[in-house]
Amino acid sequence: MATTRAYQSDLRDVCDFWERHGVAGGLDQLEERHVFAYLVSLMKTGRSPSTVRRRLTALRAWVTDQGHPAIAVDGLHRMEGSLLRSATSQTAVMIASDDAIVREGLTVILSQQGILTWAGDTRESLVGSAALWDYVLVWLPSRKGIDPYSSVNCASEAAATGVVVVALYPGQITDLFRLRLAEAGVRYALPQWWLSDRVEDFPQMITTATLPTRFHLETPLALRQELGFQLSGQLAPLLAAAMEVPEQVWRSYGFDENLVLTRSEVQKFRKIAAYQAGVPPSAARYSTGLRSASKIPDWREVRKVVRQSFNFRS
């Protein structure tokens, strides 16, 4: 009976933890990623290995007895191995990637060096518990509609908890895309080529908080000043509006050919760019005769800002 009461207490603790982090409804609503994050929280708050093992034992007993659609006994055994036998530090990293190969590769790199590591796609990235982690690594490529880097939204949700968000990307990024990342709260933007060259050193940089300063993003205000933008404003409203119109508006290289927007729609985008995104009026526009200089950017400039914020190559 004492063992049964202890197990029931352990299971209540798991449920209470996740209710505080936004997942109500009991054990039936949890998945393996929730269990792992809960156990990480125990370790980071100094709970003993025996406590972690007992909680896992209680969960295994419950899953064996009741069954569970999203938690497997084998998965709980793997957690015990990675948390109690392989982990050599309390540094915890969450990986959010919609590319399974990238996900697996980063998990192996970090977990082999004793880092507490969980990986999932951007829809199941444990953002509600992001504050439990020391870092959230986000692999940026993730297409949604016209946006090839929709995982920026996942980065933004994680950054709102105060965790250090590191964005990983292939190729190159534009200055406007850097601003988009900074406005999302991303702290570091690491290129894939750099990570490939230093893959053996990367776990140590994570555990010692010594990622290179050259990849640390400047503040949004500093980047806006460099770009000549208004200091107040956000790119997000402009990009959200851009997602609502046909892709060819932004994909075509010609500025006006095959334009599928009405004049009023074009004017709406120009105003969003000026008054919400902080894009300045085009420098080439100036007062001549009785006509006043425009206070909003022209359509060519709006398209340029949208394309570069999506990191389209010219």
PDB file of C-alpha atoms in Angstrom:
ATOM      1  CA  MET A   1       0.000   0.000   0.000  1.00  0.00           C
ATOM      2  CA  ALA A   2       2.848   2.391   0.844  1.00  0.00           C
ATOM      3  CA  THR A   3       4.340   1.788  -2.593  1.00  0.00           C
ATOM      4  CA  THR A   4       0.981   2.421  -4.236  1.00  0.00           C
ATOM      5  CA  ARG A   5       0.551   5.687  -2.337  1.00  0.00           C
ATOM      6  CA  ALA A   6       4.076   6.765  -3.270  1.00  0.00           C
ATOM      7  CA  TYR A   7       3.432   6.042  -6.951  1.00  0.00           C
ATOM      8  CA  GLN A   8       0.149   7.953  -6.835  1.00  0.00           C
ATOM      9  CA  SER A   9       1.957  10.905  -5.269  1.00  0.00           C
ATOM     10  CA  ASP A  10       4.593  10.759  -7.999  1.00  0.00           C
ATOM     11  CA  LEU A  11       1.979  10.723 -10.746  1.00  0.00           C
ATOM     12  CA  ARG A  12       0.132  13.650  -9.177  1.00  0.00           C
ATOM     13  CA  ASP A  13       3.376  15.604  -9.185  1.00  0.00           C
ATOM     14  CA  VAL A  14       3.784  15.014 -12.929  1.00  0.00           C
ATOM     15  CA  CYS A  15       0.218  16.170 -13.609  1.00  0.00           C
ATOM     16  CA  ASP A  16       0.518  19.204 -11.341  1.00  0.00           C
ATOM     17  CA  PHE A  17       3.735  20.241 -13.064  1.00  0.00           C
ATOM     18  CA  TRP A  18       2.140  20.217 -16.503  1.00  0.00           C
ATOM     19  CA  GLU A  19      -1.024  21.922 -15.345  1.00  0.00           C
ATOM     20  CA  ARG A  20       1.201  24.801 -14.228  1.00  0.00           C
ATOM     21  CA  HIS A  21       2.760  24.779 -17.708  1.00  0.00           C
ATOM     22  CA  GLY A  22      -0.471  24.775 -19.641  1.00  0.00           C
ATOM     23  CA  VAL A  23      -1.285  21.087 -20.225  1.00  0.00           C
ATOM     24  CA  ALA A  24      -4.357  20.138 -18.226  1.00  0.00           C
ATOM     25  CA  GLY A  25      -6.331  16.909 -18.282  1.00  0.00           C
ATOM     26  CA  GLY A  26      -4.024  14.475 -16.523  1.00  0.00           C
ATOM     27  CA  LEU A  27      -1.620  11.835 -17.747  1.00  0.00           C
ATOM     28  CA  ASP A  28      -3.764  10.961 -20.758  1.00  0.00           C
ATOM     29  CA  GLN A  29      -2.925  14.347 -22.306  1.00  0.00           C
ATOM     30  CA  LEU A  30       0.844  13.982 -21.951  1.00  0.00           C
ATOM     31  CA  GLU A  31       3.373  12.706 -24.467  1.00  0.00           C
ATOM     32  CA  GLU A  32       6.931  11.463 -24.050  1.00  0.00           C
ATOM     33  CA  ARG A  33       8.293  14.950 -24.681  1.00  0.00           C
ATOM     34  CA  HIS A  34       6.319  16.223 -21.685  1.00  0.00           C
ATOM     35  CA  VAL A  35       7.689  13.461 -19.474  1.00  0.00           C
ATOM     36  CA  PHE A  36      11.253  14.213 -20.533  1.00  0.00           C
ATOM     37  CA  ALA A  37      10.869  17.936 -19.855  1.00  0.00           C
ATOM     38  CA  TYR A  38       9.389  17.187 -16.430  1.00  0.00           C
ATOM     39  CA  LEU A  39      12.338  14.942 -15.546  1.00  0.00           C
ATOM     40  CA  VAL A  40      14.781  17.590 -16.758  1.00  0.00           C
ATOM     41  CA  SER A  41      13.112  20.069 -14.404  1.00  0.00           C
ATOM     42  CA  LEU A  42      13.695  17.655 -11.513  1.00  0.00           C
ATOM     43  CA  MET A  43      17.367  17.308 -12.335  1.00  0.00           C
ATOM     44  CA  LYS A  44      17.905  21.025 -12.799  1.00  0.00           C
ATOM     45  CA  THR A  45      16.315  21.767  -9.440  1.00  0.00           C
ATOM     46  CA  GLY A  46      18.680  19.362  -7.699  1.00  0.00           C
ATOM     47  CA  ARG A  47      16.409  16.367  -7.132  1.00  0.00           C
ATOM     48  CA  SER A  48      18.320  13.149  -6.566  1.00  0.00           C
ATOM     49  CA  PRO A  49      18.755  10.413  -9.196  1.00  0.00           C
ATOM     50  CA  SER A  50      16.704   8.113  -6.966  1.00  0.00           C
ATOM     51  CA  THR A  51      13.763  10.542  -7.138  1.00  0.00           C
ATOM     52  CA  VAL A  52      14.004  10.731 -10.929  1.00  0.00           C
ATOM     53  CA  ARG A  53      14.192   6.942 -11.140  1.00  0.00           C
ATOM     54  CA  ARG A  54      11.192   6.521  -8.825  1.00  0.00           C
ATOM     55  CA  ARG A  55       9.081   8.907 -10.919  1.00  0.00           C
ATOM     56  CA  LEU A  56      10.012   6.957 -14.035  1.00  0.00           C
ATOM     57  CA  THR A  57       9.136   3.693 -12.315  1.00  0.00           C
ATOM     58  CA  ALA A  58       5.724   5.083 -11.344  1.00  0.00           C
ATOM     59  CA  LEU A  59       5.095   6.208 -14.903  1.00  0.00           C
ATOM     60  CA  ARG A  60       6.160   2.837 -16.341  1.00  0.00           C
ATOM     61  CA  ALA A  61       3.834   1.041 -13.932  1.00  0.00           C
ATOM     62  CA  TRP A  62       0.931   3.311 -14.910  1.00  0.00           C
ATOM     63  CA  VAL A  63       1.581   2.962 -18.666  1.00  0.00           C
ATOM     64  CA  THR A  64       1.909  -0.822 -18.357  1.00  0.00           C
ATOM     65  CA  ASP A  65      -1.326  -1.047 -16.404  1.00  0.00           C
ATOM     66  CA  GLN A  66      -3.441   1.526 -18.232  1.00  0.00           C
ATOM     67  CA  GLY A  67      -1.868   1.782 -21.651  1.00  0.00           C
ATOM     68  CA  HIS A  68      -1.153   5.123 -23.313  1.00  0.00           C
ATOM     69  CA  PRO A  69      -1.408   6.235 -26.971  1.00  0.00           C
ATOM     70  CA  ALA A  70       1.626   8.524 -26.849  1.00  0.00           C
ATOM     71  CA  ILE A  71       3.919   7.101 -24.149  1.00  0.00           C
ATOM     72  CA  ALA A  72       5.690   3.766 -24.548  1.00  0.00           C
ATOM     73  CA  VAL A  73       7.426   1.780 -21.849  1.00  0.00           C
ATOM     74  CA  ASP A  74      10.474   1.470 -24.118  1.00  0.00           C
ATOM     75  CA  GLY A  75      10.539   5.249 -24.461  1.00  0.00           C
ATOM     76  CA  LEU A  76      10.612   5.639 -20.687  1.00  0.00           C
ATOM     77  CA  HIS A  77      13.489   3.152 -20.480  1.00  0.00           C
ATOM     78  CA  ARG A  78      15.425   5.218 -23.040  1.00  0.00           C
ATOM     79  CA  MET A  79      14.824   8.339 -20.982  1.00  0.00           C
ATOM     80  CA  GLU A  80      16.255   6.670 -17.922  1.00  0.00           C
ATOM     81  CA  GLY A  81      19.375   5.801 -19.872  1.00  0.00           C
ATOM     82  CA  SER A  82      19.872   9.277 -21.301  1.00  0.00           C
ATOM     83  CA  LEU A  83      19.070  11.115 -18.079  1.00  0.00           C
ATOM     84  CA  LEU A  84      20.670   8.941 -15.416  1.00  0.00           C
ATOM     85  CA  ARG A  85      23.499   7.198 -17.233  1.00  0.00           C
ATOM     86  CA  SER A  86      24.540   9.367 -20.179  1.00  0.00           C
ATOM     87  CA  ALA A  87      23.985  12.911 -18.895  1.00  0.00           C
ATOM     88  CA  THR A  88      27.099  14.435 -17.359  1.00  0.00           C
ATOM     89  CA  SER A  89      25.911  18.035 -17.027  1.00  0.00           C
ATOM     90  CA  GLN A  90      22.757  19.919 -16.153  1.00  0.00           C
ATOM     91  CA  THR A  91      22.828  21.892 -19.381  1.00  0.00           C
ATOM     92  CA  ALA A  92      19.502  21.295 -21.115  1.00  0.00           C
ATOM     93  CA  VAL A  93      18.859  21.912 -24.809  1.00  0.00           C
ATOM     94  CA  MET A  94      15.642  21.657 -26.783  1.00  0.00           C
ATOM     95  CA  ILE A  95      15.935  21.172 -30.553  1.00  0.00           C
ATOM     96  CA  ALA A  96      13.089  22.287 -32.816  1.00  0.00           C
ATOM     97  CA  SER A  97      13.486  21.160 -36.422  1.00  0.00           C
ATOM     98  CA  ASP A  98      11.123  20.003 -39.130  1.00  0.00           C
ATOM     99  CA  ASP A  99      14.029  18.196 -40.799  1.00  0.00           C
ATOM    100  CA  ALA A 100      14.345  14.749 -39.198  1.00  0.00           C
ATOM    101  CA  ILE A 101      17.977  14.341 -40.305  1.00  0.00           C
ATOM    102  CA  VAL A 102      19.012  17.638 -38.721  1.00  0.00           C
ATOM    103  CA  ARG A 103      17.040  16.733 -35.601  1.00  0.00           C
ATOM    104  CA  GLU A 104      18.767  13.377 -35.232  1.00  0.00           C
ATOM    105  CA  GLY A 105      22.212  14.760 -35.994  1.00  0.00           C
ATOM    106  CA  LEU A 106      22.028  17.536 -33.418  1.00  0.00           C
ATOM    107  CA  THR A 107      20.617  15.140 -30.826  1.00  0.00           C
ATOM    108  CA  VAL A 108      23.528  12.742 -31.269  1.00  0.00           C
ATOM    109  CA  ILE A 109      26.117  15.547 -31.191  1.00  0.00           C
ATOM    110  CA  LEU A 110      24.808  17.017 -27.941  1.00  0.00           C
ATOM    111  CA  SER A 111      23.646  13.933 -26.046  1.00  0.00           C
ATOM    112  CA  GLN A 112      26.929  12.104 -26.636  1.00  0.00           C
ATOM    113  CA  GLN A 113      28.622  14.931 -24.755  1.00  0.00           C
ATOM    114  CA  GLY A 114      26.298  14.525 -21.774  1.00  0.00           C
ATOM    115  CA  ILE A 115      23.894  17.382 -22.524  1.00  0.00           C
ATOM    116  CA  LEU A 116      20.234  16.873 -21.606  1.00  0.00           C
ATOM    117  CA  THR A 117      18.681  16.950 -25.060  1.00  0.00           C
ATOM    118  CA  TRP A 118      15.188  16.639 -26.495  1.00  0.00           C
ATOM    119  CA  ALA A 119      14.278  17.078 -30.162  1.00  0.00           C
ATOM    120  CA  GLY A 120      10.961  17.511 -31.919  1.00  0.00           C
ATOM    121  CA  ASP A 121       9.413  19.326 -34.838  1.00  0.00           C
ATOM    122  CA  THR A 122       8.333  22.943 -34.536  1.00  0.00           C
ATOM    123  CA  ARG A 123       4.729  21.961 -33.760  1.00  0.00           C
ATOM    124  CA  GLU A 124       5.733  19.928 -30.700  1.00  0.00           C
ATOM    125  CA  SER A 125       8.656  21.943 -29.460  1.00  0.00           C
ATOM    126  CA  LEU A 126       7.606  22.170 -25.794  1.00  0.00           C
ATOM    127  CA  VAL A 127       7.402  25.936 -26.046  1.00  0.00           C
ATOM    128  CA  GLY A 128       5.198  25.998 -22.959  1.00  0.00           C
ATOM    129  CA  SER A 129       8.136  24.700 -20.944  1.00  0.00           C
ATOM    130  CA  ALA A 130      10.866  26.555 -22.843  1.00  0.00           C
ATOM    131  CA  ALA A 131      11.981  28.305 -19.664  1.00  0.00           C
ATOM    132  CA  LEU A 132      13.176  24.897 -18.365  1.00  0.00           C
ATOM    133  CA  TRP A 133      15.877  24.776 -21.002  1.00  0.00           C
ATOM    134  CA  ASP A 134      19.185  26.629 -21.236  1.00  0.00           C
ATOM    135  CA  TYR A 135      18.991  26.816 -25.018  1.00  0.00           C
ATOM    136  CA  VAL A 136      16.423  26.261 -27.727  1.00  0.00           C
ATOM    137  CA  LEU A 137      18.027  25.440 -31.081  1.00  0.00           C
ATOM    138  CA  VAL A 138      15.767  26.139 -34.049  1.00  0.00           C
ATOM    139  CA  TRP A 139      16.546  24.850 -37.545  1.00  0.00           C
ATOM    140  CA  LEU A 140      15.081  27.630 -39.668  1.00  0.00           C
ATOM    141  CA  PRO A 141      14.056  25.976 -42.972  1.00  0.00           C
ATOM    142  CA  SER A 142      10.374  25.082 -42.625  1.00  0.00           C
ATOM    143  CA  ARG A 143       8.031  26.050 -45.427  1.00  0.00           C
ATOM    144  CA  LYS A 144       4.552  27.337 -44.716  1.00  0.00           C
ATOM    145  CA  GLY A 145       2.873  28.963 -47.682  1.00  0.00           C
ATOM    146  CA  ILE A 146       5.250  31.490 -49.170  1.00  0.00           C
ATOM    147  CA  ASP A 147       7.447  31.595 -46.074  1.00  0.00           C
ATOM    148  CA  PRO A 148      10.443  29.233 -46.330  1.00  0.00           C
ATOM    149  CA  TYR A 149      11.381  29.922 -42.689  1.00  0.00           C
ATOM    150  CA  SER A 150       8.113  29.710 -40.781  1.00  0.00           C
ATOM    151  CA  SER A 151       9.982  28.206 -37.818  1.00  0.00           C
ATOM    152  CA  VAL A 152      10.825  31.803 -36.878  1.00  0.00           C
ATOM    153  CA  ASN A 153       7.376  31.742 -35.227  1.00  0.00           C
ATOM    154  CA  CYS A 154       8.482  28.844 -33.013  1.00  0.00           C
ATOM    155  CA  ALA A 155      11.639  30.775 -32.121  1.00  0.00           C
ATOM    156  CA  SER A 156       9.548  33.790 -31.165  1.00  0.00           C
ATOM    157  CA  GLU A 157       7.309  31.770 -28.834  1.00  0.00           C
ATOM    158  CA  ALA A 158      10.322  30.223 -27.116  1.00  0.00           C
ATOM    159  CA  ALA A 159      12.173  33.542 -26.814  1.00  0.00           C
ATOM    160  CA  ALA A 160       9.160  35.060 -25.042  1.00  0.00           C
ATOM    161  CA  THR A 161       9.958  32.820 -22.042  1.00  0.00           C
ATOM    162  CA  GLY A 162      13.459  34.304 -21.722  1.00  0.00           C
ATOM    163  CA  VAL A 163      15.360  31.226 -22.919  1.00  0.00           C
ATOM    164  CA  VAL A 164      18.361  31.719 -25.207  1.00  0.00           C
ATOM    165  CA  VAL A 165      17.224  30.913 -28.758  1.00  0.00           C
ATOM    166  CA  VAL A 166      19.834  29.941 -31.344  1.00  0.00           C
ATOM    167  CA  ALA A 167      18.784  29.868 -35.001  1.00  0.00           C
ATOM    168  CA  LEU A 168      20.614  27.540 -37.400  1.00  0.00           C
ATOM    169  CA  TYR A 169      20.412  28.131 -41.130  1.00  0.00           C
ATOM    170  CA  PRO A 170      21.916  26.939 -44.430  1.00  0.00           C
ATOM    171  CA  GLY A 171      23.375  29.313 -47.020  1.00  0.00           C
ATOM    172  CA  GLN A 172      23.272  33.032 -46.336  1.00  0.00           C
ATOM    173  CA  ILE A 173      20.742  35.435 -44.854  1.00  0.00           C
ATOM    174  CA  THR A 174      19.898  39.021 -45.749  1.00  0.00           C
ATOM    175  CA  ASP A 175      20.170  41.970 -43.356  1.00  0.00           C
ATOM    176  CA  LEU A 176      16.381  42.224 -43.289  1.00  0.00           C
ATOM    177  CA  PHE A 177      16.081  38.560 -42.361  1.00  0.00           C
ATOM    178  CA  ARG A 178      18.547  39.214 -39.523  1.00  0.00           C
ATOM    179  CA  LEU A 179      16.208  41.972 -38.362  1.00  0.00           C
ATOM    180  CA  ARG A 180      13.288  39.547 -38.543  1.00  0.00           C
ATOM    181  CA  LEU A 181      15.192  37.090 -36.347  1.00  0.00           C
ATOM    182  CA  ALA A 182      16.181  39.789 -33.867  1.00  0.00           C
ATOM    183  CA  GLU A 183      12.591  41.007 -33.607  1.00  0.00           C
ATOM    184  CA  ALA A 184      11.557  37.404 -32.903  1.00  0.00           C
ATOM    185  CA  GLY A 185      13.930  37.363 -29.928  1.00  0.00           C
ATOM    186  CA  VAL A 186      16.635  35.141 -31.449  1.00  0.00           C
ATOM    187  CA  ARG A 187      20.001  35.695 -29.739  1.00  0.00           C
ATOM    188  CA  TYR A 188      22.354  33.884 -32.115  1.00  0.00           C
ATOM    189  CA  ALA A 189      22.179  33.039 -35.825  1.00  0.00           C
ATOM    190  CA  LEU A 190      24.627  30.250 -36.690  1.00  0.00           C
ATOM    191  CA  PRO A 191      25.328  29.259 -40.308  1.00  0.00           C
ATOM    192  CA  GLN A 192      25.385  25.575 -41.134  1.00  0.00           C
ATOM    193  CA  TRP A 193      28.881  25.783 -42.664  1.00  0.00           C
ATOM    194  CA  TRP A 194      30.285  27.084 -39.369  1.00  0.00           C
ATOM    195  CA  LEU A 195      28.600  24.344 -37.348  1.00  0.00           C
ATOM    196  CA  SER A 196      29.866  21.673 -39.760  1.00  0.00           C
ATOM    197  CA  ASP A 197      33.440  22.898 -39.299  1.00  0.00           C
ATOM    198  CA  ARG A 198      33.198  22.997 -35.492  1.00  0.00           C
ATOM    199  CA  VAL A 199      30.810  20.188 -34.702  1.00  0.00           C
ATOM    200  CA  GLU A 200      33.164  18.645 -32.142  1.00  0.00           C
ATOM    201  CA  ASP A 201      33.523  21.937 -30.248  1.00  0.00           C
ATOM    202  CA  PHE A 202      29.861  22.919 -30.363  1.00  0.00           C
ATOM    203  CA  PRO A 203      28.695  20.986 -27.246  1.00  0.00           C
ATOM    204  CA  GLN A 204      31.472  22.560 -25.158  1.00  0.00           C
ATOM    205  CA  MET A 205      30.474  26.020 -26.406  1.00  0.00           C
ATOM    206  CA  ILE A 206      26.909  25.274 -25.343  1.00  0.00           C
ATOM    207  CA  THR A 207      27.814  24.079 -21.840  1.00  0.00           C
ATOM    208  CA  THR A 208      30.223  26.974 -21.222  1.00  0.00           C
ATOM    209  CA  ALA A 209      28.034  29.634 -22.883  1.00  0.00           C
ATOM    210  CA  THR A 210      30.850  30.622 -25.242  1.00  0.00           C
ATOM    211  CA  LEU A 211      29.165  30.780 -28.641  1.00  0.00           C
ATOM    212  CA  PRO A 212      31.084  33.217 -30.861  1.00  0.00           C
ATOM    213  CA  THR A 213      30.067  36.825 -30.375  1.00  0.00           C
ATOM    214  CA  ARG A 214      30.196  37.438 -34.130  1.00  0.00           C
ATOM    215  CA  PHE A 215      27.034  35.359 -34.460  1.00  0.00           C
ATOM    216  CA  HIS A 216      25.239  37.242 -31.703  1.00  0.00           C
ATOM    217  CA  LEU A 217      22.446  39.278 -33.231  1.00  0.00           C
ATOM    218  CA  GLU A 218      22.343  42.978 -32.541  1.00  0.00           C
ATOM    219  CA  THR A 219      19.232  44.442 -30.974  1.00  0.00           C
ATOM    220  CA  PRO A 220      16.306  45.242 -33.266  1.00  0.00           C
ATOM    221  CA  LEU A 221      16.849  48.952 -32.602  1.00  0.00           C
ATOM    222  CA  ALA A 222      20.494  48.768 -33.666  1.00  0.00           C
ATOM    223  CA  LEU A 223      19.638  46.809 -36.811  1.00  0.00           C
ATOM    224  CA  ARG A 224      16.812  49.200 -37.692  1.00  0.00           C
ATOM    225  CA  GLN A 225      19.170  52.116 -37.328  1.00  0.00           C
ATOM    226  CA  GLU A 226      21.686  50.443 -39.631  1.00  0.00           C
ATOM    227  CA  LEU A 227      18.953  49.831 -42.214  1.00  0.00           C
ATOM    228  CA  GLY A 228      17.614  53.380 -41.994  1.00  0.00           C
ATOM    229  CA  PHE A 229      14.224  52.160 -40.726  1.00  0.00           C
ATOM    230  CA  GLN A 230      12.041  53.839 -38.145  1.00  0.00           C
ATOM    231  CA  LEU A 231      13.072  52.679 -34.685  1.00  0.00           C
ATOM    232  CA  SER A 232       9.474  51.851 -33.810  1.00  0.00           C
ATOM    233  CA  GLY A 233       7.800  49.118 -35.795  1.00  0.00           C
ATOM    234  CA  GLN A 234       7.826  45.385 -36.479  1.00  0.00           C
ATOM    235  CA  LEU A 235       8.222  43.422 -39.690  1.00  0.00           C
ATOM    236  CA  ALA A 236       5.703  40.810 -38.525  1.00  0.00           C
ATOM    237  CA  PRO A 237       2.494  42.676 -39.514  1.00  0.00           C
ATOM    238  CA  LEU A 238       3.812  43.305 -43.027  1.00  0.00           C
ATOM    239  CA  LEU A 239       4.836  39.678 -43.478  1.00  0.00           C
ATOM    240  CA  ALA A 240       1.540  38.412 -42.094  1.00  0.00           C
ATOM    241  CA  ALA A 241      -0.296  40.537 -44.668  1.00  0.00           C
ATOM    242  CA  ALA A 242       2.065  39.310 -47.396  1.00  0.00           C
ATOM    243  CA  MET A 243       1.093  35.712 -46.588  1.00  0.00           C
ATOM    244  CA  GLU A 244      -2.537  36.497 -47.388  1.00  0.00           C
ATOM    245  CA  VAL A 245      -2.071  37.323 -51.100  1.00  0.00           C
ATOM    246  CA  PRO A 246      -0.992  35.116 -54.027  1.00  0.00           C
ATOM    247  CA  GLU A 247       2.671  34.072 -53.950  1.00  0.00           C
ATOM    248  CA  GLN A 248       3.346  35.408 -57.440  1.00  0.00           C
ATOM    249  CA  VAL A 249       3.068  38.952 -56.061  1.00  0.00           C
ATOM    250  CA  TRP A 250       6.373  38.379 -54.269  1.00  0.00           C
ATOM    251  CA  ARG A 251       7.891  35.561 -56.333  1.00  0.00           C
ATOM    252  CA  SER A 252       7.898  37.301 -59.720  1.00  0.00           C
ATOM    253  CA  TYR A 253      10.998  39.310 -60.492  1.00  0.00           C
ATOM    254  CA  GLY A 254       9.202  42.062 -62.409  1.00  0.00           C
ATOM    255  CA  PHE A 255       7.813  44.766 -60.161  1.00  0.00           C
ATOM    256  CA  ASP A 256       4.608  45.473 -62.059  1.00  0.00           C
ATOM    257  CA  GLU A 257       4.121  42.769 -64.642  1.00  0.00           C
ATOM    258  CA  ASN A 258       1.262  40.371 -63.967  1.00  0.00           C
ATOM    259  CA  LEU A 259       0.376  42.304 -60.835  1.00  0.00           C
ATOM    260  CA  VAL A 260      -2.673  40.667 -59.263  1.00  0.00           C
ATOM    261  CA  LEU A 261      -3.344  43.317 -56.626  1.00  0.00           C
ATOM    262  CA  THR A 262      -5.694  46.240 -56.995  1.00  0.00           C
ATOM    263  CA  ARG A 263      -4.496  49.784 -56.458  1.00  0.00           C
ATOM    264  CA  SER A 264      -6.208  49.891 -53.074  1.00  0.00           C
ATOM    265  CA  GLU A 265      -4.442  46.669 -52.014  1.00  0.00           C
ATOM    266  CA  VAL A 266      -1.089  48.083 -53.090  1.00  0.00           C
ATOM    267  CA  GLN A 267      -1.826  51.227 -51.097  1.00  0.00           C
ATOM    268  CA  LYS A 268      -2.717  49.101 -48.063  1.00  0.00           C
ATOM    269  CA  PHE A 269       0.644  47.338 -48.216  1.00  0.00           C
ATOM    270  CA  ARG A 270       2.469  50.647 -48.561  1.00  0.00           C
ATOM    271  CA  LYS A 271       0.749  51.951 -45.433  1.00  0.00           C
ATOM    272  CA  ILE A 272       1.439  48.790 -43.434  1.00  0.00           C
ATOM    273  CA  ALA A 273       5.096  49.037 -44.461  1.00  0.00           C
ATOM    274  CA  ALA A 274       5.285  52.659 -43.364  1.00  0.00           C
ATOM    275  CA  TYR A 275       3.182  52.776 -40.219  1.00  0.00           C
ATOM    276  CA  GLN A 276       3.615  49.269 -38.785  1.00  0.00           C
ATOM    277  CA  ALA A 277       6.903  47.962 -40.184  1.00  0.00           C
ATOM    278  CA  GLY A 278       8.688  51.329 -40.028  1.00  0.00           C
ATOM    279  CA  VAL A 279       9.921  51.282 -43.645  1.00  0.00           C
ATOM    280  CA  PRO A 280      10.948  54.831 -44.621  1.00  0.00           C
ATOM    281  CA  PRO A 281       9.680  56.586 -47.771  1.00  0.00           C
ATOM    282  CA  SER A 282      11.751  55.918 -50.865  1.00  0.00           C
ATOM    283  CA  ALA A 283      14.777  58.202 -51.052  1.00  0.00           C
ATOM    284  CA  ALA A 284      14.217  58.897 -54.741  1.00  0.00           C
ATOM    285  CA  ARG A 285      10.872  60.543 -54.027  1.00  0.00           C
ATOM    286  CA  TYR A 286      11.142  64.241 -53.410  1.00  0.00           C
ATOM    287  CA  SER A 287       9.047  67.326 -53.785  1.00  0.00           C
ATOM    288  CA  THR A 288       8.887  68.869 -57.249  1.00  0.00           C
ATOM    289  CA  GLY A 289       6.685  71.803 -58.080  1.00  0.00           C
ATOM    290  CA  LEU A 290       3.373  71.589 -56.298  1.00  0.00           C
ATOM    291  CA  ARG A 291       3.671  67.892 -55.448  1.00  0.00           C
ATOM    292  CA  SER A 292       4.769  66.867 -51.961  1.00  0.00           C
ATOM    293  CA  ALA A 293       7.164  64.045 -51.266  1.00  0.00           C
ATOM    294  CA  SER A 294       5.472  60.754 -50.389  1.00  0.00           C
ATOM    295  CA  LYS A 295       5.423  59.823 -46.717  1.00  0.00           C
ATOM    296  CA  ILE A 296       5.203  56.116 -47.433  1.00  0.00           C
ATOM    297  CA  PRO A 297       7.506  53.788 -49.407  1.00  0.00           C
ATOM    298  CA  ASP A 298       6.696  53.033 -53.009  1.00  0.00           C
ATOM    299  CA  TRP A 299       5.599  49.575 -54.172  1.00  0.00           C
ATOM    300  CA  ARG A 300       9.057  48.592 -55.392  1.00  0.00           C
ATOM    301  CA  GLU A 301      10.499  49.225 -51.949  1.00  0.00           C
ATOM    302  CA  VAL A 302       7.689  47.297 -50.247  1.00  0.00           C
ATOM    303  CA  ARG A 303       8.319  44.263 -52.452  1.00  0.00           C
ATOM    304  CA  LYS A 304      12.040  44.455 -51.771  1.00  0.00           C
ATOM    305  CA  VAL A 305      11.475  44.552 -48.013  1.00  0.00           C
ATOM    306  CA  VAL A 306       9.057  41.615 -48.092  1.00  0.00           C
ATOM    307  CA  ARG A 307      11.286  39.493 -50.323  1.00  0.00           C
ATOM    308  CA  GLN A 308      14.400  40.097 -48.239  1.00  0.00           C
ATOM    309  CA  SER A 309      12.525  39.561 -44.976  1.00  0.00           C
ATOM    310  CA  PHE A 310      11.529  36.138 -46.312  1.00  0.00           C
ATOM    311  CA  ASN A 311      15.201  35.745 -47.292  1.00  0.00           C
ATOM    312  CA  PHE A 312      14.406  35.376 -50.998  1.00  0.00           C
ATOM    313  CA  ARG A 313      17.502  35.764 -53.105  1.00  0.00           C
ATOM    314  CA  SER A 314      17.342  38.593 -55.633  1.00  0.00           C
TER     315      SER A 314
END
